[in-house]
Structures are given as structure tokens and as C-alpha cells.
Amino acid sequence: MRRLNRKKALNFVKEMDAFPKVPESYVETTASGGTVSVLAFTAMALLAFFEFFVYRDTWMKYEYEVDKDFTSKLRINIDITVAMRCQFVGADVLDLAETMVASDGLQYEPVIFELSPQQRLWHRTLLLIQNHLREEHSLQDVLFRNIMKGAPTALPPREDDPTQPLNACRIHGHLYVNKVAGNFHITVGKAIPHPRGHAHLAALVSHETYNFSHRIDHLSFGEEIPGILNPLDGTEKVSADHNQMFQYFITIVPTKLQTYKVSADTHQYSVTERERVINHAAGSHGVSGIFMKYDISSLMVKVTEQHMPFWQFLVRLCGIIGGIFSTTGMLHGLVGFCVDVVCCRFKLGVYKPKSVSRSCCFFSVLHFGIFLN
């Protein structure tokens, strides 16, 4: 009884077979079918090869949310060279709450303002990359995905041994400030604490020595990540007058970066620039120096690197193979049917009765219908 039930179940499964096998004796191979098969297999291989590269590729997903972290400190990474001696200039930060941040984390290094040939080549390359980034914003995704492969953004050391005097001051290091709007500035004289305001000792410095020509080798906010270029990196300004003010208005956007290589909390920023000559007689008031006024956005950007799931890759691969196989089979059957119809009418239409021609065409139609089934 059990054997009978098993046999019935096996017969039922056989009847449900959607892929019936045709005996080899009933299968006829043709040169046209072989040619179509070779073309189909070639197309499948090429498309599957390209699909594999699409599967390996990644893209960046951008999400926006409100930044709820207002208690942590904001790190400012600075590397600026000013064409004045270090004893004549001072740098510090004054935030919106009138809190002066000490510049203990900054170092003042006497250097030569003019770059060496190797440094000038590096600087030109950096400016070229910055121009491409301004024109093609999608290149930033490439930088995010290849962070650790990126070249260091710091100015390389001089390869020569100059004999000319050190006429500039390189101010580099980092500061920690409150997450409120503030003003980082470099002006004449060292900053001194004052109970009623903010002051610099500028009385002992002659106006003839004022020269705020500067080069920003690096300026970033948050965690410093190698390979990331910032909008002001490589900026170089030459002062046309002793009493000149350079202003940079910066909007900082907190950014959480999550890639397969690095995870970091950093900040992006946009900037607008303005410069003018201080002339009190003409109504242009102010203080000579370099002023970077920054404000922090309340929105945070989450940048996440995403990858195609493996199951989606398999589905697309099956679609390629099945689609090409079905399409080439239908085209081959349609072309064969048309050829059979034309050949029947050409060979039998003149020399044979109409009944013979009709029967031949009927068999051609029957052959095409069997192929489609």
C-alpha cells in the first residue's frame, strides 16, 4: 500500500514537470541555431562581467537631521602662513558669548613666505583639484570613498636650504572652542586679556611692517581626516596695501562620515570672501588683519557609504541570463518562420498547386507554434 502511494505521488510530481525533456533523437541542430547560441552566450558573459563591476561599486547616501549636540567642543585645525614676523602678529578666537579662547594649541614658526619649486608645484596641483571640485560636486563622493588613499593635504617641507631671511610666520595647530558662532582672527600684536573687551598689543608695531599677505595651507573643523580637501585649502592672498582687511564668512555643517574604511565626526563648511583697504578718511573703518567669522548650522549631515546587496546582484544576474536566452530564442524562431514562409512561396508557389503551397505554409506555422510552446 505504501509503495502504491509512493508511485502515485511520483507520477503526480512527474506530471507537474514544467521542463519536459525531449529525446535527443528528436532534436535537430542547425548552423543558424549554433550561431545565435554563441552570440547569446557572449552577450551573457559580457553583461555579467559588467554587472560584477556594478556590484563592486559603492555610492554615498546623504541624510539630514537636527544636530542635538551643543555641549561638546568644536575643534579648529589651522595651518596659515602670514607674510609678517612672528613677534608682530597674534591669533586667537572670540566667540559670540564674548569668551576669548587662548591660543595655547597654536605654534608660531618663522618661515619663508615664498614657496620652493617643489612646494609651488604641489600648491598648483591643489588649486587645480579645488577648481575641479567647484565645477563637479560629485567628485566629493570620490574623495569620501577614497579617504585613506588620498594624498596628505599638508604642505610638504622645503627640499632646498634657503639663505634668505625668515620673513613670514607659519601659525599651525588646533584650538577647541564652544559650539557657538565666533571669530578667529590674526592681527597685529599679541592678544592680551582685558576685563572690558578684547585687545592686541599693536602700538609698538610700525604701520610700514603691516603685510597680511597670507596662504591657507589647511583649515578644517572637527576631526582631521587625511585625504579630505576643504574649501579654503590652498587659498593664497597677496596684500596690495599695508592696511588691508581679509574677511572669510564661514558656515559650518556638522557631518557624520560612515564608510567601509573610516568612521568619523567631522564638519564641512562653505565660505564667502571679502577684502578691503582700511582708510578711515574715506569711511572704510576696521582693523587690518585676517578675520574668519564662522557660524554653525543646526542641521547635521550623515554621509553613509552603501553597497548593492548580494541578493540583488543575483536577481539582476538571473534577469540578464533569462532575458537574453528568451529574447534570442524568440528572435531565432521568428526569423526561421519568416524564412520558411518565403522559401515555400518562392519554391512551390509557381510550380506546385496552391494546395501544396498552403500545406507547406501550414507546416511552417505549425513548426513555429511548436517552437514557441
XYZ file of C-alpha atoms in Angstrom:
373
model
C 0.000 0.000 0.000
C 2.822 2.364 0.855
C 4.615 1.526 -2.403
C 1.446 2.281 -4.344
C 1.066 5.656 -2.658
C 4.696 6.469 -3.369
C 4.262 5.534 -7.013
C 1.185 7.743 -7.303
C 3.000 10.623 -5.676
C 5.954 10.162 -8.030
C 3.674 10.116 -11.059
C 1.952 13.273 -9.821
C 5.298 15.017 -9.470
C 6.284 13.921 -12.980
C 3.045 15.310 -14.390
C 3.820 18.660 -12.738
C 7.173 18.890 -14.545
C 7.319 22.287 -16.292
C 10.541 21.372 -18.090
C 9.770 18.253 -20.145
C 12.809 16.536 -21.645
C 12.932 15.996 -25.394
C 14.775 12.867 -26.562
C 17.981 13.585 -28.400
C 16.729 11.718 -31.459
C 14.063 14.403 -31.938
C 16.484 17.307 -31.572
C 17.942 18.802 -34.732
C 20.941 21.168 -34.550
C 21.461 23.835 -37.196
C 24.232 26.256 -38.063
C 21.926 29.232 -37.545
C 20.936 27.998 -34.106
C 24.567 27.476 -33.174
C 25.461 30.998 -34.309
C 22.636 32.524 -32.275
C 23.689 30.465 -29.242
C 27.293 31.683 -29.482
C 26.126 35.291 -29.736
C 23.747 34.818 -26.811
C 26.410 33.260 -24.581
C 28.858 36.040 -25.493
C 26.319 38.721 -24.602
C 25.540 36.946 -21.325
C 29.219 36.781 -20.398
C 29.848 40.449 -21.207
C 26.815 41.735 -19.344
C 27.543 39.510 -16.355
C 31.130 40.811 -16.312
C 29.977 44.450 -16.320
C 27.314 43.689 -13.723
C 30.007 42.373 -11.404
C 31.762 45.757 -11.521
C 28.452 47.475 -10.781
C 28.069 45.173 -7.781
C 31.538 46.092 -6.508
C 30.898 49.830 -6.823
C 29.609 51.891 -3.892
C 27.790 55.200 -3.585
C 27.296 57.823 -0.889
C 23.907 58.372 0.730
C 23.169 61.774 2.307
C 20.702 62.159 5.162
C 19.805 65.296 7.126
C 18.728 65.654 10.723
C 18.809 68.220 13.522
C 22.103 68.423 15.401
C 21.277 67.879 19.074
C 24.840 68.055 20.377
C 25.529 71.540 21.735
C 27.659 70.651 24.742
C 30.756 69.288 23.025
C 33.682 71.407 21.896
C 34.454 72.286 18.301
C 37.993 71.651 17.109
C 39.567 74.115 14.651
C 42.574 72.843 12.682
C 44.752 75.693 11.400
C 47.798 75.957 9.156
C 48.227 79.532 7.865
C 51.347 81.391 6.781
C 51.342 85.198 7.141
C 53.972 87.423 5.492
C 54.954 89.059 8.812
C 57.369 88.113 11.517
C 56.031 86.041 14.386
C 56.687 88.686 17.042
C 54.410 91.126 15.195
C 51.255 89.000 14.862
C 48.864 87.228 17.192
C 45.972 84.784 16.682
C 43.040 83.956 18.924
C 39.287 83.262 18.931
C 36.458 85.385 20.304
C 33.061 83.647 20.294
C 29.566 85.092 20.393
C 29.461 84.929 24.187
C 32.470 87.274 24.349
C 34.641 84.392 25.510
C 38.234 84.635 24.389
C 39.859 81.283 23.679
C 43.563 81.108 24.455
C 45.795 80.149 21.545
C 47.879 77.688 23.564
C 47.382 74.985 20.955
C 48.900 77.114 18.179
C 52.570 77.201 17.253
C 54.351 80.167 15.682
C 57.112 79.045 13.329
C 59.348 81.512 11.405
C 59.444 80.532 7.722
C 59.971 81.978 4.242
C 56.769 83.098 2.565
C 57.904 82.248 -0.974
C 57.488 78.587 -1.823
C 60.205 76.354 -3.213
C 59.762 74.915 -6.737
C 58.538 71.594 -5.366
C 56.139 73.285 -2.968
C 54.855 75.574 -5.724
C 54.132 72.532 -7.908
C 52.228 70.935 -5.032
C 50.286 74.178 -4.491
C 49.304 74.426 -8.166
C 48.108 70.837 -8.145
C 45.999 71.548 -5.065
C 44.421 74.601 -6.724
C 43.655 72.539 -9.830
C 41.860 69.920 -7.739
C 39.929 72.655 -5.928
C 38.753 74.112 -9.257
C 37.503 70.690 -10.364
C 35.678 70.232 -7.060
C 33.879 73.558 -7.504
C 32.768 72.571 -11.010
C 31.962 68.906 -10.338
C 30.439 68.476 -6.884
C 30.113 64.717 -7.420
C 33.886 64.435 -7.071
C 33.424 64.905 -3.330
C 31.875 61.430 -3.238
C 35.058 60.042 -4.754
C 37.107 61.742 -2.033
C 34.824 60.342 0.674
C 35.146 56.791 -0.682
C 38.935 57.009 -1.074
C 39.792 58.859 2.113
C 42.707 56.742 3.258
C 44.130 56.562 -0.269
C 44.172 60.348 -0.606
C 47.415 62.264 -0.546
C 48.166 64.300 2.579
C 46.863 67.849 2.342
C 49.673 69.410 4.405
C 52.293 71.487 2.643
C 55.404 69.342 2.061
C 58.671 70.540 3.637
C 61.152 72.530 1.613
C 63.615 70.483 -0.385
C 66.219 73.266 -0.555
C 68.278 75.116 2.086
C 67.454 78.806 1.611
C 69.859 81.539 2.668
C 67.356 84.402 2.646
C 65.974 85.660 5.975
C 62.792 84.233 7.505
C 60.231 86.905 6.610
C 56.967 85.111 7.451
C 55.246 83.271 10.273
C 53.536 79.917 9.989
C 50.706 79.567 12.522
C 49.622 75.959 12.832
C 47.949 73.703 15.375
C 44.416 73.327 16.700
C 42.009 75.034 19.095
C 38.936 73.836 20.984
C 36.070 76.324 21.075
C 32.432 76.364 22.138
C 29.846 75.277 19.555
C 28.607 78.818 19.020
C 29.360 81.411 16.385
C 32.762 83.004 16.751
C 35.585 84.916 15.125
C 39.062 83.527 14.592
C 41.415 86.328 13.635
C 45.069 87.067 13.033
C 46.053 90.698 13.509
C 48.913 92.903 14.623
C 50.250 92.342 18.143
C 49.778 89.605 20.689
C 46.374 89.235 22.339
C 46.094 90.307 25.953
C 43.241 89.592 28.391
C 41.149 92.636 29.162
C 38.152 92.768 31.534
C 36.191 95.155 29.311
C 36.876 93.694 25.917
C 39.421 92.285 23.556
C 42.781 93.908 22.813
C 46.042 93.336 20.945
C 49.388 94.988 21.636
C 49.741 96.771 18.301
C 51.129 100.128 19.472
C 54.753 99.005 19.236
C 54.470 97.752 15.642
C 55.102 100.186 12.799
C 52.468 100.507 10.080
C 55.177 100.053 7.467
C 55.660 96.467 8.591
C 51.997 95.571 8.098
C 51.671 92.885 5.429
C 48.780 90.473 5.711
C 49.516 88.563 2.550
C 48.776 85.005 3.568
C 48.428 81.437 2.402
C 45.958 78.982 3.936
C 47.512 75.560 3.633
C 44.815 73.926 5.725
C 41.694 74.994 7.593
C 39.175 72.446 8.841
C 36.738 71.900 11.691
C 36.246 68.770 13.738
C 38.264 65.598 13.453
C 41.073 65.944 10.945
C 40.818 63.290 8.225
C 43.656 62.696 5.738
C 42.729 62.956 2.083
C 39.790 65.356 2.550
C 40.114 68.742 0.866
C 38.429 71.771 2.389
C 37.224 74.857 0.506
C 39.983 77.158 1.805
C 42.888 74.727 1.424
C 45.445 76.265 -0.928
C 43.997 79.795 -0.788
C 46.668 82.467 -1.300
C 46.087 86.219 -0.968
C 48.590 88.997 -1.657
C 48.003 92.304 0.088
C 48.137 95.383 -2.118
C 48.247 97.805 0.841
C 49.685 97.812 4.342
C 46.300 98.429 5.962
C 44.177 95.703 4.419
C 41.479 93.508 5.911
C 40.684 89.986 4.673
C 37.361 88.543 5.782
C 36.073 84.975 5.419
C 32.455 84.228 6.321
C 32.176 80.508 7.051
C 29.080 78.342 7.591
C 29.933 75.058 9.308
C 27.797 71.939 8.827
C 28.322 69.042 11.288
C 28.929 65.829 9.351
C 28.961 62.184 10.387
C 31.006 60.159 7.920
C 30.491 56.398 7.786
C 32.404 54.476 5.114
C 33.854 50.978 4.890
C 37.285 52.428 5.715
C 36.679 55.077 8.355
C 34.029 56.394 10.715
C 34.434 59.974 11.909
C 32.570 63.009 13.236
C 33.815 65.926 11.199
C 32.492 69.171 9.727
C 32.064 70.548 6.228
C 31.811 74.243 5.513
C 31.051 76.794 2.850
C 32.753 80.175 2.642
C 32.417 83.613 1.087
C 35.315 86.064 0.907
C 35.728 89.806 1.125
C 38.744 92.080 1.268
C 39.092 95.842 1.540
C 41.642 98.520 2.356
C 41.290 100.265 5.728
C 41.074 104.014 5.114
C 39.444 105.985 7.907
C 39.456 109.182 5.868
C 37.381 107.516 3.153
C 34.976 105.924 5.634
C 36.426 102.424 5.440
C 36.859 101.595 9.116
C 38.144 98.464 10.741
C 41.321 96.700 11.802
C 43.951 95.331 9.467
C 44.248 91.555 9.629
C 42.712 88.218 8.683
C 39.248 87.556 10.120
C 37.375 84.266 9.843
C 33.843 84.608 11.137
C 32.171 81.220 11.476
C 28.647 80.128 12.284
C 27.408 76.589 12.964
C 24.377 75.150 11.183
C 21.655 73.491 13.242
C 21.375 70.678 10.684
C 23.683 67.689 10.611
C 24.562 65.666 7.509
C 25.035 61.903 7.707
C 27.136 60.551 4.842
C 26.966 56.759 4.564
C 28.679 54.554 2.006
C 26.282 51.962 0.611
C 26.752 48.811 -1.404
C 24.473 46.677 -3.595
C 23.183 43.632 -1.642
C 24.323 40.233 -2.852
C 20.760 39.002 -3.370
C 20.059 41.965 -5.657
C 23.174 41.128 -7.653
C 21.907 37.544 -8.104
C 18.450 38.752 -9.182
C 19.940 41.109 -11.768
C 22.254 38.358 -12.999
C 19.355 35.922 -13.422
C 17.408 38.628 -15.253
C 20.293 39.121 -17.685
C 20.697 35.404 -18.420
C 16.981 34.633 -18.666
C 16.174 37.743 -20.689
C 18.874 37.157 -23.289
C 18.024 33.441 -23.563
C 14.297 34.080 -24.075
C 14.792 37.016 -26.444
C 17.297 35.254 -28.681
C 15.059 32.159 -28.793
C 12.052 34.201 -29.883
C 14.042 36.117 -32.491
C 15.565 32.939 -33.876
C 12.132 31.296 -34.133
C 10.619 34.397 -35.789
C 13.411 34.652 -38.342
C 13.158 30.927 -39.077
C 9.411 31.200 -39.559
C 9.778 34.101 -41.981
C 12.455 32.265 -43.939
C 10.280 29.128 -44.177
C 7.291 31.166 -45.411
C 9.341 32.988 -48.054
C 11.038 29.796 -49.210
C 7.708 27.957 -49.512
C 6.176 30.675 -51.656
C 9.298 31.054 -53.790
C 9.922 27.344 -54.426
C 6.416 25.957 -54.550
C 4.232 28.929 -55.475
C 4.924 28.789 -59.257
C 5.443 25.070 -59.929
C 3.056 23.486 -57.434
C -0.675 23.784 -56.884
C -1.975 26.190 -54.293
C -2.966 23.330 -52.019
C 0.646 22.170 -51.759
C 1.822 25.689 -51.034
C -0.817 26.114 -48.370
C 0.079 22.821 -46.748
C 3.743 23.786 -46.678
C 2.958 27.125 -45.135
C 0.652 25.364 -42.681
C 3.509 23.133 -41.576
C 5.720 26.207 -41.199
C 3.156 27.838 -38.960
C 2.815 24.609 -37.005
C 6.602 24.410 -36.657
C 6.781 27.986 -35.289
C 3.947 27.297 -32.860
C 5.671 24.173 -31.557
C 8.889 26.124 -31.060
C 7.138 28.831 -29.075
C 5.444 26.263 -26.911
